[in-house]
mmCIF file of C-alpha atoms and ligand atoms in Angstrom:
data_model
loop_
_atom_site.group_PDB
_atom_site.id
_atom_site.type_symbol
_atom_site.label_atom_id
_atom_site.label_comp_id
_atom_site.label_asym_id
_atom_site.label_seq_id
_atom_site.Cartn_x
_atom_site.Cartn_y
_atom_site.Cartn_z
ATOM 1 C CA MET A 1 3.102 -12.176 -21.671
ATOM 2 C CA SER A 2 -0.304 -13.781 -21.177
ATOM 3 C CA ALA A 3 0.085 -17.303 -18.080
ATOM 4 C CA GLY A 4 -2.661 -18.408 -20.665
ATOM 5 C CA PRO A 5 -5.494 -21.284 -20.195
ATOM 6 C CA VAL A 6 -3.564 -22.695 -17.002
ATOM 7 C CA ALA A 7 -4.594 -26.036 -16.433
ATOM 8 C CA PHE A 8 -4.009 -27.036 -12.786
ATOM 9 C CA PRO A 9 -3.088 -31.157 -11.247
ATOM 10 C CA ALA A 10 -5.508 -32.759 -9.756
ATOM 11 C CA GLN A 11 -2.369 -34.130 -7.456
ATOM 12 C CA LEU A 12 -2.088 -30.553 -6.530
ATOM 13 C CA VAL A 13 -5.540 -29.303 -6.762
ATOM 14 C CA THR A 14 -6.328 -32.496 -4.268
ATOM 15 C CA LEU A 15 -3.139 -31.943 -2.395
ATOM 16 C CA LEU A 16 -4.052 -28.698 -2.160
ATOM 17 C CA ARG A 17 -8.114 -28.785 -0.440
ATOM 18 C CA GLY A 18 -6.418 -31.173 2.081
ATOM 19 C CA SER A 19 -3.440 -29.010 3.326
ATOM 20 C CA SER A 20 -2.835 -27.456 6.603
ATOM 21 C CA ARG A 21 -0.210 -26.379 6.720
ATOM 22 C CA LEU A 22 1.233 -23.469 3.862
ATOM 23 C CA VAL A 23 3.970 -21.134 2.763
ATOM 24 C CA ALA A 24 3.938 -18.949 0.155
ATOM 25 C CA LEU A 25 6.770 -17.745 0.337
ATOM 26 C CA THR A 26 7.402 -13.803 -2.014
ATOM 27 C CA GLY A 27 10.167 -11.496 -3.937
ATOM 28 C CA ALA A 28 9.724 -8.763 -6.395
ATOM 29 C CA GLY A 29 7.588 -10.038 -9.464
ATOM 30 C CA VAL A 30 5.122 -9.831 -7.366
ATOM 31 C CA SER A 31 4.255 -6.580 -7.006
ATOM 32 C CA GLN A 32 6.343 -6.002 -10.809
ATOM 33 C CA GLU A 33 1.954 -5.806 -12.031
ATOM 34 C CA SER A 34 1.307 -2.651 -9.603
ATOM 35 C CA GLY A 35 3.508 -1.669 -11.231
ATOM 36 C CA LEU A 36 7.088 -1.400 -9.601
ATOM 37 C CA ARG A 37 10.489 -2.501 -10.385
ATOM 38 C CA THR A 38 11.960 -6.175 -9.438
ATOM 39 C CA PHE A 39 15.540 -6.588 -9.124
ATOM 40 C CA ARG A 40 17.267 -8.275 -11.054
ATOM 41 C CA ASP A 41 14.750 -7.929 -14.723
ATOM 42 C CA ALA A 42 16.484 -5.628 -17.487
ATOM 43 C CA HIS A 43 14.258 -2.303 -17.422
ATOM 44 C CA PRO A 44 14.850 -0.093 -19.981
ATOM 45 C CA SER A 45 15.940 2.913 -19.620
ATOM 46 C CA THR A 46 13.463 5.811 -19.189
ATOM 47 C CA GLY A 47 16.068 8.279 -20.401
ATOM 48 C CA SER A 48 14.824 11.082 -18.141
ATOM 49 C CA GLY A 49 13.848 11.332 -14.974
ATOM 50 C CA ARG A 50 14.117 10.467 -11.729
ATOM 51 C CA ALA A 51 14.132 6.512 -12.836
ATOM 52 C CA GLY A 52 16.377 7.718 -15.596
ATOM 53 C CA LEU A 53 19.077 8.490 -12.857
ATOM 54 C CA TRP A 54 18.628 5.220 -10.880
ATOM 55 C CA SER A 55 19.192 2.725 -13.773
ATOM 56 C CA GLN A 56 22.283 3.490 -14.131
ATOM 57 C CA HIS A 57 22.901 2.566 -10.936
ATOM 58 C CA LYS A 58 22.172 -1.327 -10.213
ATOM 59 C CA PRO A 59 19.681 -1.672 -7.204
ATOM 60 C CA GLU A 60 22.361 -4.155 -5.327
ATOM 61 C CA ASP A 61 25.445 -1.169 -5.063
ATOM 62 C CA LEU A 62 23.054 1.395 -3.287
ATOM 63 C CA ALA A 63 20.658 -2.118 -1.275
ATOM 64 C CA SER A 64 23.985 -2.009 1.022
ATOM 65 C CA PRO A 65 25.453 -0.463 3.916
ATOM 66 C CA GLU A 66 28.980 0.679 2.205
ATOM 67 C CA ALA A 67 26.603 2.161 -0.718
ATOM 68 C CA PHE A 68 25.101 4.879 2.242
ATOM 69 C CA ARG A 69 28.851 4.868 3.965
ATOM 70 C CA ARG A 70 29.858 5.736 0.871
ATOM 71 C CA ASP A 71 28.035 7.998 -0.538
ATOM 72 C CA PRO A 72 24.731 8.428 1.950
ATOM 73 C CA LYS A 73 22.183 11.324 0.660
ATOM 74 C CA LEU A 74 22.542 9.263 -2.610
ATOM 75 C CA VAL A 75 20.957 5.593 -1.116
ATOM 76 C CA TRP A 76 18.394 8.221 1.008
ATOM 77 C CA ASP A 77 17.866 9.448 -2.551
ATOM 78 C CA TRP A 78 16.667 6.354 -4.288
ATOM 79 C CA TYR A 79 15.030 4.998 -1.499
ATOM 80 C CA ALA A 80 12.777 8.189 -0.712
ATOM 81 C CA TRP A 81 11.603 7.972 -4.958
ATOM 82 C CA ARG A 82 10.573 4.228 -3.530
ATOM 83 C CA ARG A 83 9.080 5.047 -0.722
ATOM 84 C CA GLU A 84 6.789 7.752 -2.398
ATOM 85 C CA ALA A 85 6.304 4.736 -6.122
ATOM 86 C CA VAL A 86 4.910 2.858 -3.093
ATOM 87 C CA LYS A 87 2.697 5.467 -1.855
ATOM 88 C CA ALA A 88 1.019 5.063 -5.430
ATOM 89 C CA VAL A 89 0.863 1.669 -5.883
ATOM 90 C CA ARG A 90 -2.091 -0.451 -5.111
ATOM 91 C CA PRO A 91 -2.241 -4.560 -5.149
ATOM 92 C CA ASN A 92 -2.676 -6.215 -8.045
ATOM 93 C CA PRO A 93 -4.898 -9.869 -8.423
ATOM 94 C CA GLY A 94 -1.772 -12.451 -7.117
ATOM 95 C CA HIS A 95 -1.815 -10.341 -3.462
ATOM 96 C CA TYR A 96 -5.507 -10.412 -3.118
ATOM 97 C CA ALA A 97 -5.633 -14.016 -3.948
ATOM 98 C CA LEU A 98 -2.551 -14.914 -1.601
ATOM 99 C CA ALA A 99 -4.909 -13.555 1.030
ATOM 100 C CA GLU A 100 -7.881 -14.688 -0.396
ATOM 101 C CA MET A 101 -5.993 -18.036 0.717
ATOM 102 C CA GLU A 102 -5.240 -17.445 3.944
ATOM 103 C CA GLN A 103 -8.722 -17.872 4.844
ATOM 104 C CA HIS A 104 -8.553 -21.319 3.326
ATOM 105 C CA VAL A 105 -6.012 -22.400 5.294
ATOM 106 C CA PRO A 106 -5.388 -22.905 8.626
ATOM 107 C CA GLY A 107 -2.278 -23.018 9.110
ATOM 108 C CA PHE A 108 -1.050 -20.580 5.866
ATOM 109 C CA THR A 109 2.911 -18.343 6.771
ATOM 110 C CA LEU A 110 3.044 -15.583 4.093
ATOM 111 C CA ILE A 111 7.300 -15.475 3.618
ATOM 112 C CA THR A 112 8.023 -11.646 2.045
ATOM 113 C CA GLN A 113 11.486 -11.066 0.781
ATOM 114 C CA ASN A 114 8.747 -7.392 -0.525
ATOM 115 C CA VAL A 115 9.456 -4.560 1.601
ATOM 116 C CA ASP A 116 6.302 -2.952 -0.011
ATOM 117 C CA GLY A 117 3.352 -3.640 1.794
ATOM 118 C CA LEU A 118 1.536 -4.908 -0.214
ATOM 119 C CA HIS A 119 0.118 -7.951 1.285
ATOM 120 C CA ARG A 120 -1.007 -6.615 4.131
ATOM 121 C CA MET A 121 -2.748 -4.213 2.403
ATOM 122 C CA ALA A 122 -4.137 -6.804 0.605
ATOM 123 C CA GLY A 123 -5.248 -8.175 4.053
ATOM 124 C CA SER A 124 -3.192 -10.880 4.531
ATOM 125 C CA GLN A 125 -2.407 -11.447 7.637
ATOM 126 C CA ASN A 126 -0.342 -14.086 8.795
ATOM 127 C CA VAL A 127 2.940 -12.378 7.134
ATOM 128 C CA LEU A 128 7.284 -12.165 8.281
ATOM 129 C CA GLU A 129 9.167 -9.277 6.768
ATOM 130 C CA LEU A 130 12.692 -10.868 6.006
ATOM 131 C CA HIS A 131 13.864 -7.541 4.724
ATOM 132 C CA GLY A 132 11.988 -5.206 6.710
ATOM 133 C CA ASN A 133 9.622 -2.260 5.799
ATOM 134 C CA ILE A 134 10.306 0.967 2.786
ATOM 135 C CA GLN A 135 7.549 2.424 5.094
ATOM 136 C CA ARG A 136 9.307 2.710 8.635
ATOM 137 C CA VAL A 137 12.115 5.164 8.427
ATOM 138 C CA ARG A 138 15.717 4.596 12.171
ATOM 139 C CA CYS A 139 19.082 5.717 13.003
ATOM 140 C CA ALA A 140 21.510 4.112 11.696
ATOM 141 C CA GLU A 141 23.655 4.156 15.066
ATOM 142 C CA CYS A 142 20.818 4.318 17.249
ATOM 143 C CA TYR A 143 17.380 2.498 16.017
ATOM 144 C CA THR A 144 15.122 4.728 17.518
ATOM 145 C CA PHE A 145 12.650 4.999 15.116
ATOM 146 C CA THR A 146 11.503 7.833 13.498
ATOM 147 C CA GLU A 147 7.818 8.883 11.180
ATOM 148 C CA VAL A 148 8.563 12.913 10.507
ATOM 149 C CA TRP A 149 12.315 14.026 9.321
ATOM 150 C CA ASP A 150 13.540 17.109 8.122
ATOM 151 C CA ASP A 151 14.232 16.522 3.713
ATOM 152 C CA ASP A 152 16.646 18.562 3.360
ATOM 153 C CA THR A 153 17.582 18.747 -0.399
ATOM 154 C CA GLU A 154 21.142 18.593 0.689
ATOM 155 C CA SER A 155 21.562 16.564 3.532
ATOM 156 C CA VAL A 156 20.471 13.105 4.697
ATOM 157 C CA PRO A 157 18.404 14.035 8.052
ATOM 158 C CA ARG A 158 19.266 13.802 11.141
ATOM 159 C CA CYS A 159 18.514 10.981 14.357
ATOM 160 C CA ARG A 160 16.715 13.471 16.956
ATOM 161 C CA VAL A 161 18.583 11.261 19.906
ATOM 162 C CA CYS A 162 21.702 10.926 18.556
ATOM 163 C CA GLY A 163 22.175 12.398 15.757
ATOM 164 C CA GLY A 164 23.087 10.063 13.435
ATOM 165 C CA LEU A 165 21.952 9.220 9.424
ATOM 166 C CA LEU A 166 17.888 7.984 9.609
ATOM 167 C CA ARG A 167 18.015 4.983 6.701
ATOM 168 C CA PRO A 168 15.345 2.907 5.544
ATOM 169 C CA ASP A 169 14.067 0.027 7.847
ATOM 170 C CA VAL A 170 15.382 -3.041 5.562
ATOM 171 C CA VAL A 171 17.824 -5.524 5.002
ATOM 172 C CA TRP A 172 20.705 -4.597 2.930
ATOM 173 C CA PHE A 173 23.283 -6.759 2.063
ATOM 174 C CA GLY A 174 25.187 -7.936 4.863
ATOM 175 C CA GLU A 175 22.930 -7.290 6.795
ATOM 176 C CA SER A 176 21.167 -9.553 9.507
ATOM 177 C CA LEU A 177 17.735 -10.872 8.842
ATOM 178 C CA PRO A 178 15.048 -9.320 11.284
ATOM 179 C CA ARG A 179 15.651 -12.460 14.153
ATOM 180 C CA ASP A 180 12.009 -13.177 15.057
ATOM 181 C CA GLN A 181 10.973 -13.040 11.548
ATOM 182 C CA LEU A 182 13.936 -15.415 9.817
ATOM 183 C CA GLU A 183 13.279 -18.069 12.706
ATOM 184 C CA ALA A 184 9.329 -18.253 12.108
ATOM 185 C CA ALA A 185 9.817 -18.387 8.752
ATOM 186 C CA VAL A 186 12.042 -21.340 9.299
ATOM 187 C CA GLU A 187 9.524 -22.982 11.551
ATOM 188 C CA ALA A 188 6.694 -22.660 9.261
ATOM 189 C CA ALA A 189 8.961 -23.996 5.699
ATOM 190 C CA ARG A 190 10.517 -26.492 8.051
ATOM 191 C CA ALA A 191 7.226 -27.765 9.527
ATOM 192 C CA CYS A 192 4.560 -27.466 6.190
ATOM 193 C CA GLU A 193 3.604 -29.840 4.052
ATOM 194 C CA VAL A 194 3.341 -27.451 0.667
ATOM 195 C CA PHE A 195 5.888 -24.574 0.408
ATOM 196 C CA PHE A 196 4.946 -21.613 -2.855
ATOM 197 C CA SER A 197 8.218 -20.044 -4.392
ATOM 198 C CA ILE A 198 6.285 -17.373 -6.151
ATOM 199 C CA GLY A 199 8.158 -14.042 -8.042
ATOM 200 C CA THR A 200 11.459 -13.940 -6.484
ATOM 201 C CA SER A 201 14.683 -15.395 -9.194
ATOM 202 C CA GLY A 202 15.313 -17.398 -5.572
ATOM 203 C CA VAL A 203 19.593 -15.987 -6.148
ATOM 204 C CA VAL A 204 19.209 -14.427 -2.591
ATOM 205 C CA GLN A 205 20.387 -15.616 1.069
ATOM 206 C CA PRO A 206 19.022 -16.701 3.395
ATOM 207 C CA ALA A 207 15.270 -16.726 1.576
ATOM 208 C CA ALA A 208 16.068 -18.732 -0.876
ATOM 209 C CA SER A 209 17.331 -21.839 0.613
ATOM 210 C CA LEU A 210 13.868 -22.720 2.630
ATOM 211 C CA ALA A 211 12.004 -23.918 -0.585
ATOM 212 C CA PHE A 212 15.430 -26.095 -0.055
ATOM 213 C CA ALA A 213 14.553 -26.230 3.694
ATOM 214 C CA ALA A 214 11.089 -27.523 3.119
ATOM 215 C CA HIS A 215 11.950 -29.792 0.011
ATOM 216 C CA ASN A 216 14.088 -31.643 2.522
ATOM 217 C CA ARG A 217 11.855 -32.022 4.551
ATOM 218 C CA GLY A 218 9.422 -33.608 2.262
ATOM 219 C CA ALA A 219 7.561 -30.805 1.408
ATOM 220 C CA VAL A 220 5.485 -30.375 -2.218
ATOM 221 C CA VAL A 221 7.143 -27.015 -3.964
ATOM 222 C CA VAL A 222 5.822 -25.219 -5.897
ATOM 223 C CA GLU A 223 6.853 -22.345 -8.091
ATOM 224 C CA ILE A 224 5.497 -19.687 -10.141
ATOM 225 C CA ASN A 225 7.127 -17.249 -11.696
ATOM 226 C CA ALA A 226 7.894 -15.390 -14.589
ATOM 227 C CA GLU A 227 11.317 -17.703 -15.957
ATOM 228 C CA PRO A 228 12.534 -20.482 -15.150
ATOM 229 C CA THR A 229 15.150 -19.987 -11.485
ATOM 230 C CA PRO A 230 17.524 -22.037 -9.424
ATOM 231 C CA LEU A 231 14.823 -23.934 -7.862
ATOM 232 C CA THR A 232 12.890 -25.161 -10.983
ATOM 233 C CA GLN A 233 15.225 -28.079 -11.183
ATOM 234 C CA LYS A 234 13.372 -28.996 -7.847
ATOM 235 C CA ALA A 235 9.706 -28.316 -7.866
ATOM 236 C CA ASP A 236 7.402 -30.627 -7.746
ATOM 237 C CA HIS A 237 4.874 -28.119 -10.228
ATOM 238 C CA VAL A 238 6.312 -25.550 -12.002
ATOM 239 C CA PHE A 239 4.281 -22.847 -13.703
ATOM 240 C CA HIS A 240 5.299 -19.837 -15.858
ATOM 241 C CA GLY A 241 4.069 -16.588 -15.682
ATOM 242 C CA ARG A 242 2.091 -13.668 -13.940
ATOM 243 C CA SER A 243 1.732 -14.395 -10.593
ATOM 244 C CA GLY A 244 -1.421 -12.130 -10.690
ATOM 245 C CA GLU A 245 -2.811 -14.044 -13.606
ATOM 246 C CA ILE A 246 -2.225 -17.479 -11.890
ATOM 247 C CA LEU A 247 -2.653 -17.819 -8.796
ATOM 248 C CA PRO A 248 -6.260 -16.090 -8.776
ATOM 249 C CA ARG A 249 -7.330 -18.873 -10.870
ATOM 250 C CA LEU A 250 -5.489 -21.625 -8.629
ATOM 251 C CA VAL A 251 -7.206 -19.823 -5.770
ATOM 252 C CA GLU A 252 -10.834 -20.698 -8.333
ATOM 253 C CA ALA A 253 -9.956 -24.069 -9.329
ATOM 254 C CA VAL A 254 -8.887 -24.981 -5.391
ATOM 255 C CA TRP A 255 -11.647 -23.824 -3.447
ATOM 256 C CA LYS A 256 -13.874 -22.033 -5.500
ATOM 257 C CA ILE A 257 -15.380 -24.871 -7.279
ATOM 258 C CA THR A 258 -16.612 -28.460 -5.431
HETATM 259 C C1 LIG B 1 8.011 -12.531 -12.152
HETATM 260 C C2 LIG B 1 6.899 -12.071 -12.517
HETATM 261 C C3 LIG B 1 5.149 -11.904 -12.347
HETATM 262 C C4 LIG B 1 8.661 -10.886 -12.274
HETATM 263 N N1 LIG B 1 5.266 -12.922 -12.072
HETATM 264 N N2 LIG B 1 7.110 -12.749 -12.239
HETATM 265 C C5 LIG B 1 25.292 -17.721 1.257
HETATM 266 C C6 LIG B 1 25.625 -17.504 0.169
HETATM 267 C C7 LIG B 1 26.558 -17.023 -0.318
HETATM 268 C C8 LIG B 1 25.799 -15.377 -0.538
HETATM 269 C C9 LIG B 1 25.506 -15.141 0.874
HETATM 270 C C10 LIG B 1 24.573 -16.267 1.853
HETATM 271 N N3 LIG B 1 24.321 -15.891 3.007
HETATM 272 C C11 LIG B 1 24.418 -14.582 2.616
HETATM 273 C C12 LIG B 1 24.841 -14.446 1.546
HETATM 274 C C13 LIG B 1 24.928 -12.551 1.588
HETATM 275 C C14 LIG B 1 23.368 -12.289 0.925
HETATM 276 C C15 LIG B 1 23.277 -12.402 -0.996
HETATM 277 O O1 LIG B 1 22.704 -13.679 -0.587
HETATM 278 N N4 LIG B 1 24.094 -12.667 -1.385
HETATM 279 C C16 LIG B 1 23.907 -12.973 -2.966
HETATM 280 C C17 LIG B 1 22.793 -12.476 -3.657
HETATM 281 C C18 LIG B 1 24.840 -14.211 -3.659
HETATM 282 N N5 LIG B 1 23.103 -11.881 1.919
HETATM 283 C C19 LIG B 1 22.461 -11.511 2.960
HETATM 284 O O2 LIG B 1 24.117 -10.550 3.150
HETATM 285 C C20 LIG B 1 22.075 -11.805 3.124
HETATM 286 N N6 LIG B 1 22.135 -10.957 5.241
HETATM 287 C C21 LIG B 1 22.468 -12.335 5.863
HETATM 288 O O3 LIG B 1 22.181 -13.439 5.132
HETATM 289 O O4 LIG B 1 23.155 -11.777 6.012
HETATM 290 C C22 LIG B 1 24.568 -12.709 7.354
HETATM 291 C C23 LIG B 1 25.573 -13.020 6.248
HETATM 292 C C24 LIG B 1 26.185 -11.658 5.398
HETATM 293 C C25 LIG B 1 27.058 -12.174 5.093
HETATM 294 C C26 LIG B 1 27.332 -13.248 4.401
HETATM 295 C C27 LIG B 1 27.266 -14.281 5.381
HETATM 296 C C28 LIG B 1 26.031 -14.751 6.235
HETATM 297 C C29 LIG B 1 20.606 -10.124 3.130
HETATM 298 C C30 LIG B 1 19.930 -9.610 1.914
HETATM 299 C C31 LIG B 1 19.366 -8.502 2.167
HETATM 300 C C32 LIG B 1 17.973 -8.409 0.721
HETATM 301 N N7 LIG B 1 18.506 -7.307 0.847
HETATM 302 C C33 LIG B 1 17.659 -7.235 -0.739
HETATM 303 C C34 LIG B 1 16.838 -4.942 -0.840
HETATM 304 C C35 LIG B 1 16.617 -5.079 0.672
HETATM 305 C C36 LIG B 1 15.633 -3.758 0.407
HETATM 306 C C37 LIG B 1 15.342 -2.578 -0.504
HETATM 307 O O5 LIG B 1 14.278 -3.928 -1.367
HETATM 308 O O6 LIG B 1 16.168 -1.779 -0.830
HETATM 309 O O7 LIG B 1 16.302 -6.813 -0.716
HETATM 310 S S1 LIG B 1 18.362 -6.277 -2.199
HETATM 311 C C38 LIG B 1 16.915 -7.228 -3.356
HETATM 312 O O8 LIG B 1 16.765 -9.008 -3.568
HETATM 313 C C39 LIG B 1 15.857 -7.709 -2.229
HETATM 314 C C40 LIG B 1 15.083 -8.600 -2.737
HETATM 315 O O9 LIG B 1 14.157 -8.837 -1.515
HETATM 316 C C41 LIG B 1 15.785 -9.609 -2.918
HETATM 317 C C42 LIG B 1 15.221 -10.485 -3.924
HETATM 318 O O10 LIG B 1 14.768 -10.215 -4.525
HETATM 319 P P1 LIG B 1 13.716 -10.606 -5.567
HETATM 320 O O11 LIG B 1 12.454 -10.293 -4.090
HETATM 321 O O12 LIG B 1 14.051 -11.978 -5.665
HETATM 322 O O13 LIG B 1 13.618 -9.567 -6.683
HETATM 323 P P2 LIG B 1 14.231 -10.553 -8.745
HETATM 324 O O14 LIG B 1 14.521 -8.840 -9.457
HETATM 325 O O15 LIG B 1 16.173 -10.918 -8.365
HETATM 326 O O16 LIG B 1 13.955 -11.148 -8.897
HETATM 327 C C43 LIG B 1 12.042 -11.893 -9.195
HETATM 328 C C44 LIG B 1 11.297 -12.727 -10.336
HETATM 329 O O17 LIG B 1 10.218 -11.939 -10.180
HETATM 330 C C45 LIG B 1 12.118 -12.757 -11.047
HETATM 331 O O18 LIG B 1 12.993 -14.076 -11.342
HETATM 332 C C46 LIG B 1 11.582 -12.649 -12.066
HETATM 333 O O19 LIG B 1 11.168 -13.503 -13.378
HETATM 334 C C47 LIG B 1 9.656 -12.683 -11.742
HETATM 335 N N8 LIG B 1 8.852 -11.981 -12.047
HETATM 336 N N9 LIG B 1 7.583 -10.653 -12.729
HETATM 337 C C48 LIG B 1 5.753 -13.527 -11.590
HETATM 338 N N10 LIG B 1 4.641 -10.782 -13.224
HETATM 339 ZN ZN1 LIG B 2 19.409 7.958 16.544
#
């Protein structure tokens, strides 16, 4: 799919040029062009290898405390595989465009649901990670973080402090989001002039409600996504296509043309 020529309304360009409080909420779609799989898009089964194995499971069924209790090794291995996949990829033009946007807007907050760390790698600085980071590993019992563990093929590695099982420091369904990150995100969403929702299906709470909070406080809401979402009807501007194509063109149109 190609974004084709994108026309940005003059009203939006002018608003963005004068904007000093801007929020961008990102989801898995932003990292799709780096080669990472999204959660809810249809995926062709590879039929072989690990990717094929995981395609038998719905990601949401693995991203929960219940799944970890039921089969810790299955969940650990899924994250170990994804951790390696993340290490092998690099930011794409969408990540870099958002990092550049931050240079032009004094009060820019990037709120991400992604656990891959690609926004920071692209140079974004004011980043709130709502769902944690897949490269961090901690004890499921005592919360102690660890950077070294014995990767046993038979069982999940254990905490050196209390013997509890190790797990990724990500937020699973039914778990609370990191309070400091969520509070800062809510505050930024309520105070911003423009709110971008980019590459997210907008179905996972509480992240999905941030765009509506911004809208209710009078912010202009802009959606960039491959397909319509529950936010589309409420958004003031909608651009359907790939974020890695649309975002660089937007930055060019708003901040690079005098
Ligand atoms: C492109 C593209 C391209 C593709 N360019 N676009 C209120 C009402 C109902 C339920 C709840 C509620 N409050 C809480 C809940 C329960 C639950 C929830 O939301 N459930 C719903 C699914 C119904 N939420 C929680 O449990 C949260 N905890 C919480 O609220 O605690 C308090 C509480 C608990 C229980 C009850 C009440 C209160 C925690 C949520 C944690 C989510 N964790 C995961 C896994 C993280 C670790 C990991 O990576 O494994 O986070 S699930 C998964 O979904 C991951 C993502 O961050 C998240 C969002 O997905 P995202 O990013 O939107 O990806 P996709 O795949 O869905 O969408 C990609 C989009 O991109 C698509 O639209 C594509 O079209 C598009 N796209 N290529 C542009 N190139
Ligand atoms: Zn422990």
